[in-house]
Amino acid sequence: MTEYAFKKTGRKVSNWGRWGDDDEKGTLNYVTPDTVKQALSAIRTGERYELSIPVGDSGPQTGWMKRINPVHTMSVTPYDLTGPDGVAISDDFITMPLQSGTQLDGLTHVGYDGAFYNGVPLDAMTPGSGATRNAVDATLPGFAGRAVLLDVASLDGGEWLAAGRAVTVADLERAEEAAGVRLGTADALLVRTGWLRKGLTQGWQGWLEEEPGLAPECAEWIHERELAMVACDNWGVEVLPASDGMVPLHAVLIRDMGMMLGEMWNLEDLAEACRADGTWDFFLTATALRITGGAGSPVSPVAIR
Amino acid sequence: MTEYAFKKTGRKVSNWGRWGDDDEKGTLNYVTPDTVKQALSAIRTGERYELSIPVGDSGPQTGWMKRINPVHTMSVTPYDLTGPDGVAISDDFITMPLQSGTQLDGLTHVGYDGAFYNGVPLDAMTPGSGATRNAVDATLPGFAGRAVLLDVASLDGGEWLAAGRAVTVADLERAEEAAGVRLGTADALLVRTGWLRKGLTQGWQGWLEEEPGLAPECAEWIHERELAMVACDNWGVEVLPASDGMVPLHAVLIRDMGMMLGEMWNLEDLAEACRADGTWDFFLTATALRITGGAGSPVSPVAIR
Amino acid sequence: MTEYAFKKTGRKVSNWGRWGDDDEKGTLNYVTPDTVKQALSAIRTGERYELSIPVGDSGPQTGWMKRINPVHTMSVTPYDLTGPDGVAISDDFITMPLQSGTQLDGLTHVGYDGAFYNGVPLDAMTPGSGATRNAVDATLPGFAGRAVLLDVASLDGGEWLAAGRAVTVADLERAEEAAGVRLGTADALLVRTGWLRKGLTQGWQGWLEEEPGLAPECAEWIHERELAMVACDNWGVEVLPASDGMVPLHAVLIRDMGMMLGEMWNLEDLAEACRADGTWDFFLTATALRITGGAGSPVSPVAIR
Amino acid sequence: MTEYAFKKTGRKVSNWGRWGDDDEKGTLNYVTPDTVKQALSAIRTGERYELSIPVGDSGPQTGWMKRINPVHTMSVTPYDLTGPDGVAISDDFITMPLQSGTQLDGLTHVGYDGAFYNGVPLDAMTPGSGATRNAVDATLPGFAGRAVLLDVASLDGGEWLAAGRAVTVADLERAEEAAGVRLGTADALLVRTGWLRKGLTQGWQGWLEEEPGLAPECAEWIHERELAMVACDNWGVEVLPASDGMVPLHAVLIRDMGMMLGEMWNLEDLAEACRADGTWDFFLTATALRITGGAGSPVSPVAIR
């Protein structure tokens, strides 16, 4: 039997041991106080863009793999609790899959051949306690630093890339050139495929069944550039369905390189701003919730231009 | 019948109409691209501190007002899903009160006398859809800017202030002086009472029943300084139980001034770092999740020193 | 403006005050120890049929009105907890709308013109505590007694009635005649429209958008017969969409008569058994969970033939 | 190393293979149409007693093993949805551990030495899909038949047995004699320890830490009598903590014999009625919800005297 190609790539780009045998942060290790400080130069105006889709029942989920849209209910409202001082209180609940909307994949979200990132055995993910190693709370304070938006959808001249369209290294480099930037150590890469725009404007029907996204070959490029994080506006970063296993790019980026992936990030307004002034890099913060044992987390990424 | 004193204060410090009749951001309006840019000067080293307590069953909640600790369960683990390519996936769920841990109170969390901030009627908080106005998602991108930590607990010489100890304007100004800083327009104020340290080190028994915190008189000072946000390491910002109604400072800050409050923020490591080098201001980001109709949100605040 | 016709019917069949001003059981009051005992004669063989559809992600819900399918997750599995004695434990969680599957509507599920059954004001349903009167836990021990299945779908000669087909009093009486039974005081009426069979065999697509079901005129007949409960194999008992308001039969049966309604009951196997031996009455038990403040409840109805 | 004694007992009383290699019903197989019919003679008056504690935040849970009390929230209330016809709707949600209150333990709730009842391997309990064999939905239609209440607490002359008090075979036989009944094939045994009364009247503080309950030796007696089910008013049926492993009686009854256990059943009113007329047997129905993959289920047991 021929080996899946992604495993060969995985061995090439592996970061296991690179930051210590107990490391649980992976490529976030590229981020240092120095890189954070240097990245401040990417802030020109101080304008901010938050990059999430709504957390609620308007989301794309259908119940597949138990992924429902977040359910928000009120537990206290002014109809319930009003004091003699006239004070009224509102409290609320959320029930949600951590993978249902704008999110960060943690380092136990995907593993293969018995191991997660850094050789952590798969049974470190326990059904009852969640991730006992490589949990999402170990990635805090998360990402801060320079990020670059590569708007491949616009470069292609359409509103969104077609389902199944693989974004290649050539696409990324063409976009870099068009943007006049070069991604490097500790940067975050944001790729706009337009797929989220399709969902937001045409509805979610069929949206989760396929998508344009990064080609598996991007793994080596991401590794060479020493990027800290990759996030996209599609639901799974990579082009899907894949032809080399289930999620070959996830497998390599998360398990071999130790990289958190950002999914369903709303890059629409940010892209418009970048287009308007021709500046495609900025400061970005993206921090998971401190979920004990979490395999992922909803996130409110903020770009400061 | 004598009026509750906080309502008189509320009228004095009211921001209703100040940023337009439809404004839903309140004191976050102090934050502008310019204040964000200026605040970058508070970043000296690039070191970061995330300020949340764990999201999980180790939290302080007891079920009072339906506030339970977050429940995290796995919906997919490597025991369930492993492909022919050896790839294993983990997915998870969270069920949590939005007020259960490190959080931001939104502008419908507290109202009184028929209205929330900016005159929004209380029935804008609907049981079924949550907040139809003044929802937490309207506050995005949230806070970014300069923040100052006032470590009142350490100034008092102990590990934490006693329950019932009211932090006064004099305390705040004494702390400012000790820190060599002065809070001003668009800043966030972080007050350390040590109460979280008590919970973390002594256990949560009784922890939610009372607390040290800001005195009601602080409202006017906060207003004059034009602060954008206040956050504390206790569970309710203000000294509780209160003597003038249920939650007089909440009532004034949230409903009259339109200010989000940060609660249960973990200031321990940050305070130690500030103590170590005598620098008490820094850059802070704090952004709610984009919860449709939310009255509040869990948050992962990040201080960059 | 012409009054909605169902309100006129409601006044005719009202049971308000009939069993006391504080009554919260409505037509379950027809059920007495004597009727229970007498109903035992409807047990001929002792064979039992449980009448629910699966509680899980295979259900018909789409998220409309926040009605999702039940989400079942494991909190402890043998992978987590195995003692030195080799003992392994499994524990689990359910998150579900109480209206998502085989259910009983409680007496606060529907009201109109300011009141629920027996004149309870609508604000007795509080967002924070649920129903403070007429809650589903007040209906316990629920129904036990004689029930009759009227298989209108089979009488019509098809697998299921078409969407929009109204089951009339003439249909019910024709079915009674065919079954050789006559419904009377304290009985439960089970009507098979086949609509559930359609969902189970053809899929749920569009299933919740319309349905065959009882015509509004059935209310008076049900009242005259002094039935204790009505349950159907469709999702909303009555033919929907309705032409006289939103849910006219719900309104009259629940609010005016004080009757719990059973929805999405699986009558397939039971109907087959009845068809086989020509006996259409049996003993039935149907008891809600004791949900404090509940507006409804999942239920496991059991027919004993 | 000496073997745990319960395993020796387990081999003696094993029902594996007794009802077929694929059997998932265990001792419910004792229940047949004939036993159901015969049990009707235990109905003298038709009076009913429902045996559950409230499903809501008043329950005994503390969060141990993630077992919280059920959380009930409203998703639609009359404040949200009122049509032009004046019709108002209420809908609600429950989030609950299936082990949090009055419940039935399913046949995957406890296993040992690699297997559940009937040799089903432990990995049939999957974290993602729950029980793929021996699930609670396979036990439907559940129990119906004759049950006997043995009120050991009253026999001992107090309100409740002390924590740690083991109910022995001698106790059970003494209670049988006092009641003038003898338990036999297909019967359900209900044992009143009074422990629930303690919780209901004295509060839940410490209630879940220990309990009176059945001694391990009862397993053989239960087996010889060919009982279909055992339920108690304590939280775990057996005396706890145990001296022979974690939960030796659970292990034998559930895993070796294939018996569902009823826990936290409220026997107070029923016991009072039995005491009043000296009749201790009755008809009982107890049916789980049809939870796909469930390890247990809340239940509303109904006794008909």
PDB file of C-alpha atoms in Angstrom, chain A residues 19-205:
ATOM      1  CA  TRP A  19      10.511  23.958  21.159  1.00  0.00           C
ATOM      2  CA  GLY A  20      10.999  21.269  23.772  1.00  0.00           C
ATOM      3  CA  ASP A  21       9.486  17.880  24.373  1.00  0.00           C
ATOM      4  CA  ASP A  22       6.686  19.301  26.511  1.00  0.00           C
ATOM      5  CA  ASP A  23       5.814  22.151  24.203  1.00  0.00           C
ATOM      6  CA  GLU A  24       2.079  22.644  23.642  1.00  0.00           C
ATOM      7  CA  LYS A  25       2.173  25.918  21.724  1.00  0.00           C
ATOM      8  CA  GLY A  26       3.678  24.848  18.425  1.00  0.00           C
ATOM      9  CA  THR A  27       4.135  27.589  15.851  1.00  0.00           C
ATOM     10  CA  LEU A  28       2.871  30.175  18.333  1.00  0.00           C
ATOM     11  CA  ASN A  29       6.429  29.876  19.658  1.00  0.00           C
ATOM     12  CA  TYR A  30       7.500  32.019  16.742  1.00  0.00           C
ATOM     13  CA  VAL A  31       5.625  34.803  18.475  1.00  0.00           C
ATOM     14  CA  THR A  32       7.910  36.483  20.985  1.00  0.00           C
ATOM     15  CA  PRO A  33       7.770  39.792  22.796  1.00  0.00           C
ATOM     16  CA  ASP A  34      10.095  41.075  20.086  1.00  0.00           C
ATOM     17  CA  THR A  35       7.940  39.987  17.177  1.00  0.00           C
ATOM     18  CA  VAL A  36       4.909  41.502  18.904  1.00  0.00           C
ATOM     19  CA  LYS A  37       6.726  44.790  19.317  1.00  0.00           C
ATOM     20  CA  GLN A  38       7.994  44.819  15.773  1.00  0.00           C
ATOM     21  CA  ALA A  39       4.539  44.082  14.442  1.00  0.00           C
ATOM     22  CA  LEU A  40       3.237  47.327  15.901  1.00  0.00           C
ATOM     23  CA  SER A  41       4.692  49.067  12.880  1.00  0.00           C
ATOM     24  CA  ALA A  42       1.907  47.465  10.876  1.00  0.00           C
ATOM     25  CA  ILE A  43      -0.559  49.702  12.690  1.00  0.00           C
ATOM     26  CA  ARG A  44      -0.951  52.855  10.616  1.00  0.00           C
ATOM     27  CA  THR A  45      -4.314  54.338  11.544  1.00  0.00           C
ATOM     28  CA  GLY A  46      -5.584  52.433  14.550  1.00  0.00           C
ATOM     29  CA  GLU A  47      -8.755  51.317  12.782  1.00  0.00           C
ATOM     30  CA  ARG A  48     -10.037  47.940  13.898  1.00  0.00           C
ATOM     31  CA  TYR A  49     -11.904  45.090  12.238  1.00  0.00           C
ATOM     32  CA  GLU A  50     -13.386  42.219  14.171  1.00  0.00           C
ATOM     33  CA  LEU A  51     -13.434  39.081  12.056  1.00  0.00           C
ATOM     34  CA  SER A  52     -16.191  36.790  13.338  1.00  0.00           C
ATOM     35  CA  ILE A  53     -19.566  35.692  12.076  1.00  0.00           C
ATOM     36  CA  PRO A  54     -22.536  35.868  14.450  1.00  0.00           C
ATOM     37  CA  VAL A  55     -22.676  33.320  17.253  1.00  0.00           C
ATOM     38  CA  GLY A  56     -26.300  32.203  17.062  1.00  0.00           C
ATOM     39  CA  ASP A  57     -28.874  30.398  15.019  1.00  0.00           C
ATOM     40  CA  SER A  58     -28.016  32.196  11.780  1.00  0.00           C
ATOM     41  CA  GLY A  59     -24.867  30.125  11.310  1.00  0.00           C
ATOM     42  CA  PRO A  60     -24.005  27.517   8.682  1.00  0.00           C
ATOM     43  CA  GLN A  61     -24.306  24.353  10.739  1.00  0.00           C
ATOM     44  CA  THR A  62     -26.708  21.539   9.889  1.00  0.00           C
ATOM     45  CA  GLY A  63     -26.134  19.069  12.707  1.00  0.00           C
ATOM     46  CA  TRP A  64     -23.539  17.040  10.778  1.00  0.00           C
ATOM     47  CA  MET A  65     -21.063  15.522  13.253  1.00  0.00           C
ATOM     48  CA  LYS A  66     -23.348  16.973  15.981  1.00  0.00           C
ATOM     49  CA  ARG A  67     -22.278  20.433  14.841  1.00  0.00           C
ATOM     50  CA  ILE A  68     -25.350  22.542  15.462  1.00  0.00           C
ATOM     51  CA  ASN A  69     -25.530  26.308  15.403  1.00  0.00           C
ATOM     52  CA  PRO A  70     -25.072  27.914  18.815  1.00  0.00           C
ATOM     53  CA  VAL A  71     -28.218  27.976  20.941  1.00  0.00           C
ATOM     54  CA  HIS A  72     -28.608  31.131  23.011  1.00  0.00           C
ATOM     55  CA  THR A  73     -31.265  31.241  25.706  1.00  0.00           C
ATOM     56  CA  MET A  74     -32.034  33.760  28.421  1.00  0.00           C
ATOM     57  CA  SER A  75     -31.969  32.571  32.016  1.00  0.00           C
ATOM     58  CA  VAL A  76     -32.950  35.875  33.626  1.00  0.00           C
ATOM     59  CA  THR A  77     -34.694  38.834  32.023  1.00  0.00           C
ATOM     60  CA  PRO A  78     -36.264  42.050  33.308  1.00  0.00           C
ATOM     61  CA  TYR A  79     -39.575  40.169  33.307  1.00  0.00           C
ATOM     62  CA  ASP A  80     -38.136  37.944  36.022  1.00  0.00           C
ATOM     63  CA  LEU A  81     -35.994  40.004  38.280  1.00  0.00           C
ATOM     64  CA  THR A  82     -36.680  43.572  39.186  1.00  0.00           C
ATOM     65  CA  GLY A  83     -35.705  44.818  42.620  1.00  0.00           C
ATOM     66  CA  PRO A  84     -37.495  47.346  44.812  1.00  0.00           C
ATOM     67  CA  ASP A  85     -34.926  49.799  43.473  1.00  0.00           C
ATOM     68  CA  GLY A  86     -36.290  49.213  39.974  1.00  0.00           C
ATOM     69  CA  VAL A  87     -33.120  47.416  38.891  1.00  0.00           C
ATOM     70  CA  ALA A  88     -33.600  44.728  36.241  1.00  0.00           C
ATOM     71  CA  ILE A  89     -31.060  42.046  35.372  1.00  0.00           C
ATOM     72  CA  SER A  90     -30.495  39.908  32.272  1.00  0.00           C
ATOM     73  CA  ASP A  91     -28.449  36.715  32.211  1.00  0.00           C
ATOM     74  CA  ASP A  92     -27.994  34.246  29.405  1.00  0.00           C
ATOM     75  CA  PHE A  93     -26.749  30.820  28.353  1.00  0.00           C
ATOM     76  CA  ILE A  94     -24.967  29.502  25.321  1.00  0.00           C
ATOM     77  CA  THR A  95     -24.784  25.883  24.197  1.00  0.00           C
ATOM     78  CA  MET A  96     -22.457  25.486  21.256  1.00  0.00           C
ATOM     79  CA  PRO A  97     -20.054  23.197  19.498  1.00  0.00           C
ATOM     80  CA  LEU A  98     -16.640  24.824  19.736  1.00  0.00           C
ATOM     81  CA  GLN A  99     -16.289  24.143  16.007  1.00  0.00           C
ATOM     82  CA  SER A 100     -19.550  25.781  14.925  1.00  0.00           C
ATOM     83  CA  GLY A 101     -18.455  29.228  13.757  1.00  0.00           C
ATOM     84  CA  THR A 102     -15.484  31.558  13.733  1.00  0.00           C
ATOM     85  CA  GLN A 103     -12.961  29.450  15.555  1.00  0.00           C
ATOM     86  CA  LEU A 104      -9.457  28.335  16.293  1.00  0.00           C
ATOM     87  CA  ASP A 105      -8.613  24.672  15.913  1.00  0.00           C
ATOM     88  CA  GLY A 106      -6.539  23.533  18.866  1.00  0.00           C
ATOM     89  CA  LEU A 107      -3.686  21.052  18.682  1.00  0.00           C
ATOM     90  CA  THR A 108      -5.845  18.052  19.585  1.00  0.00           C
ATOM     91  CA  HIS A 109      -8.428  18.793  16.915  1.00  0.00           C
ATOM     92  CA  VAL A 110      -6.535  16.614  14.449  1.00  0.00           C
ATOM     93  CA  GLY A 111      -3.910  13.915  14.875  1.00  0.00           C
ATOM     94  CA  TYR A 112      -2.923  10.806  12.991  1.00  0.00           C
ATOM     95  CA  ASP A 113      -1.060   7.546  13.318  1.00  0.00           C
ATOM     96  CA  GLY A 114      -1.475   7.501  17.065  1.00  0.00           C
ATOM     97  CA  ALA A 115      -0.255  10.963  17.877  1.00  0.00           C
ATOM     98  CA  PHE A 116      -1.067  14.608  18.157  1.00  0.00           C
ATOM     99  CA  TYR A 117       1.490  17.409  17.852  1.00  0.00           C
ATOM    100  CA  ASN A 118       4.786  16.776  19.540  1.00  0.00           C
ATOM    101  CA  GLY A 119       4.158  13.080  19.914  1.00  0.00           C
ATOM    102  CA  VAL A 120       1.348  13.399  22.406  1.00  0.00           C
ATOM    103  CA  PRO A 121      -0.542  10.085  22.221  1.00  0.00           C
ATOM    104  CA  LEU A 122      -4.107  10.190  20.976  1.00  0.00           C
ATOM    105  CA  ASP A 123      -5.405   8.953  24.312  1.00  0.00           C
ATOM    106  CA  ALA A 124      -4.365  12.264  25.845  1.00  0.00           C
ATOM    107  CA  MET A 125      -7.706  13.325  24.408  1.00  0.00           C
ATOM    108  CA  THR A 126     -10.097  11.787  26.921  1.00  0.00           C
ATOM    109  CA  PRO A 127     -13.816  11.729  26.343  1.00  0.00           C
ATOM    110  CA  GLY A 128     -14.546  12.834  29.896  1.00  0.00           C
ATOM    111  CA  SER A 129     -11.930  15.493  30.578  1.00  0.00           C
ATOM    112  CA  GLY A 130     -11.138  16.538  27.042  1.00  0.00           C
ATOM    113  CA  ALA A 131      -7.526  17.199  26.118  1.00  0.00           C
ATOM    114  CA  THR A 132      -5.235  16.467  29.014  1.00  0.00           C
ATOM    115  CA  ARG A 133      -2.322  17.711  26.898  1.00  0.00           C
ATOM    116  CA  ASN A 134      -2.201  20.073  23.919  1.00  0.00           C
ATOM    117  CA  ALA A 135      -5.464  21.639  25.060  1.00  0.00           C
ATOM    118  CA  VAL A 136      -6.573  24.960  23.709  1.00  0.00           C
ATOM    119  CA  ASP A 137      -5.949  26.673  27.032  1.00  0.00           C
ATOM    120  CA  ALA A 138      -2.258  25.885  26.680  1.00  0.00           C
ATOM    121  CA  THR A 139      -2.115  28.145  23.630  1.00  0.00           C
ATOM    122  CA  LEU A 140      -2.906  31.292  25.569  1.00  0.00           C
ATOM    123  CA  PRO A 141      -2.215  34.213  25.238  1.00  0.00           C
ATOM    124  CA  GLY A 142      -2.596  33.087  21.628  1.00  0.00           C
ATOM    125  CA  PHE A 143      -1.586  35.063  18.627  1.00  0.00           C
ATOM    126  CA  ALA A 144      -0.580  38.710  18.460  1.00  0.00           C
ATOM    127  CA  GLY A 145       1.559  40.143  15.722  1.00  0.00           C
ATOM    128  CA  ARG A 146       1.689  41.004  12.102  1.00  0.00           C
ATOM    129  CA  ALA A 147      -0.802  39.438   9.746  1.00  0.00           C
ATOM    130  CA  VAL A 148      -1.152  39.616   6.004  1.00  0.00           C
ATOM    131  CA  LEU A 149      -4.366  39.217   4.049  1.00  0.00           C
ATOM    132  CA  LEU A 150      -4.000  37.514   0.681  1.00  0.00           C
ATOM    133  CA  ASP A 151      -7.218  38.116  -1.207  1.00  0.00           C
ATOM    134  CA  VAL A 152      -7.048  35.298  -3.744  1.00  0.00           C
ATOM    135  CA  ALA A 153     -10.741  35.592  -4.543  1.00  0.00           C
ATOM    136  CA  SER A 154     -10.377  39.186  -5.733  1.00  0.00           C
ATOM    137  CA  LEU A 155      -7.188  38.429  -7.608  1.00  0.00           C
ATOM    138  CA  ASP A 156      -9.152  35.840  -9.534  1.00  0.00           C
ATOM    139  CA  GLY A 157     -11.626  38.521 -10.405  1.00  0.00           C
ATOM    140  CA  GLY A 158     -14.740  37.004  -8.865  1.00  0.00           C
ATOM    141  CA  GLU A 159     -16.714  37.189  -5.671  1.00  0.00           C
ATOM    142  CA  TRP A 160     -15.524  33.788  -4.551  1.00  0.00           C
ATOM    143  CA  LEU A 161     -13.432  30.897  -5.729  1.00  0.00           C
ATOM    144  CA  ALA A 162     -15.348  27.886  -6.955  1.00  0.00           C
ATOM    145  CA  ALA A 163     -15.746  24.855  -4.738  1.00  0.00           C
ATOM    146  CA  GLY A 164     -12.806  22.550  -5.293  1.00  0.00           C
ATOM    147  CA  ARG A 165     -10.486  25.363  -6.410  1.00  0.00           C
ATOM    148  CA  ALA A 166      -7.109  24.679  -4.802  1.00  0.00           C
ATOM    149  CA  VAL A 167      -5.128  27.721  -3.735  1.00  0.00           C
ATOM    150  CA  THR A 168      -1.546  26.919  -4.635  1.00  0.00           C
ATOM    151  CA  VAL A 169       1.813  28.298  -3.608  1.00  0.00           C
ATOM    152  CA  ALA A 170       1.846  30.138  -6.918  1.00  0.00           C
ATOM    153  CA  ASP A 171      -1.445  31.788  -5.940  1.00  0.00           C
ATOM    154  CA  LEU A 172      -0.060  32.833  -2.595  1.00  0.00           C
ATOM    155  CA  GLU A 173       3.100  34.287  -4.131  1.00  0.00           C
ATOM    156  CA  ARG A 174       1.149  36.068  -6.835  1.00  0.00           C
ATOM    157  CA  ALA A 175      -1.045  37.558  -4.094  1.00  0.00           C
ATOM    158  CA  GLU A 176       1.997  38.570  -2.076  1.00  0.00           C
ATOM    159  CA  GLU A 177       3.403  40.309  -5.090  1.00  0.00           C
ATOM    160  CA  ALA A 178       0.138  42.071  -5.811  1.00  0.00           C
ATOM    161  CA  ALA A 179      -0.041  43.168  -2.187  1.00  0.00           C
ATOM    162  CA  GLY A 180       3.575  44.233  -2.061  1.00  0.00           C
ATOM    163  CA  VAL A 181       4.251  42.222   1.072  1.00  0.00           C
ATOM    164  CA  ARG A 182       6.248  39.179   1.990  1.00  0.00           C
ATOM    165  CA  LEU A 183       5.176  36.919   4.812  1.00  0.00           C
ATOM    166  CA  GLY A 184       7.825  35.877   7.271  1.00  0.00           C
ATOM    167  CA  THR A 185       8.611  34.543  10.706  1.00  0.00           C
ATOM    168  CA  ALA A 186       5.817  34.868  13.311  1.00  0.00           C
ATOM    169  CA  ASP A 187       3.346  36.306  10.828  1.00  0.00           C
ATOM    170  CA  ALA A 188      -0.236  35.120  10.493  1.00  0.00           C
ATOM    171  CA  LEU A 189      -1.543  34.397   7.029  1.00  0.00           C
ATOM    172  CA  LEU A 190      -5.159  35.220   6.257  1.00  0.00           C
ATOM    173  CA  VAL A 191      -6.460  33.877   2.984  1.00  0.00           C
ATOM    174  CA  ARG A 192      -9.676  35.134   1.479  1.00  0.00           C
ATOM    175  CA  THR A 193     -11.389  32.612  -0.783  1.00  0.00           C
ATOM    176  CA  GLY A 194     -14.699  34.439  -0.799  1.00  0.00           C
ATOM    177  CA  TRP A 195     -16.425  31.234   0.329  1.00  0.00           C
ATOM    178  CA  LEU A 196     -17.855  32.939   3.396  1.00  0.00           C
ATOM    179  CA  ARG A 197     -19.243  35.698   1.200  1.00  0.00           C
ATOM    180  CA  LYS A 198     -21.033  33.020  -0.779  1.00  0.00           C
ATOM    181  CA  GLY A 199     -22.650  31.680   2.370  1.00  0.00           C
ATOM    182  CA  LEU A 200     -23.537  35.097   3.716  1.00  0.00           C
ATOM    183  CA  THR A 201     -25.083  36.264   0.468  1.00  0.00           C
ATOM    184  CA  GLN A 202     -26.445  33.066  -1.118  1.00  0.00           C
ATOM    185  CA  GLY A 203     -27.360  31.080   1.970  1.00  0.00           C
ATOM    186  CA  TRP A 204     -25.721  28.102   3.617  1.00  0.00           C
ATOM    187  CA  GLN A 205     -27.400  25.362   1.583  1.00  0.00           C
TER     188      GLN A 205
END
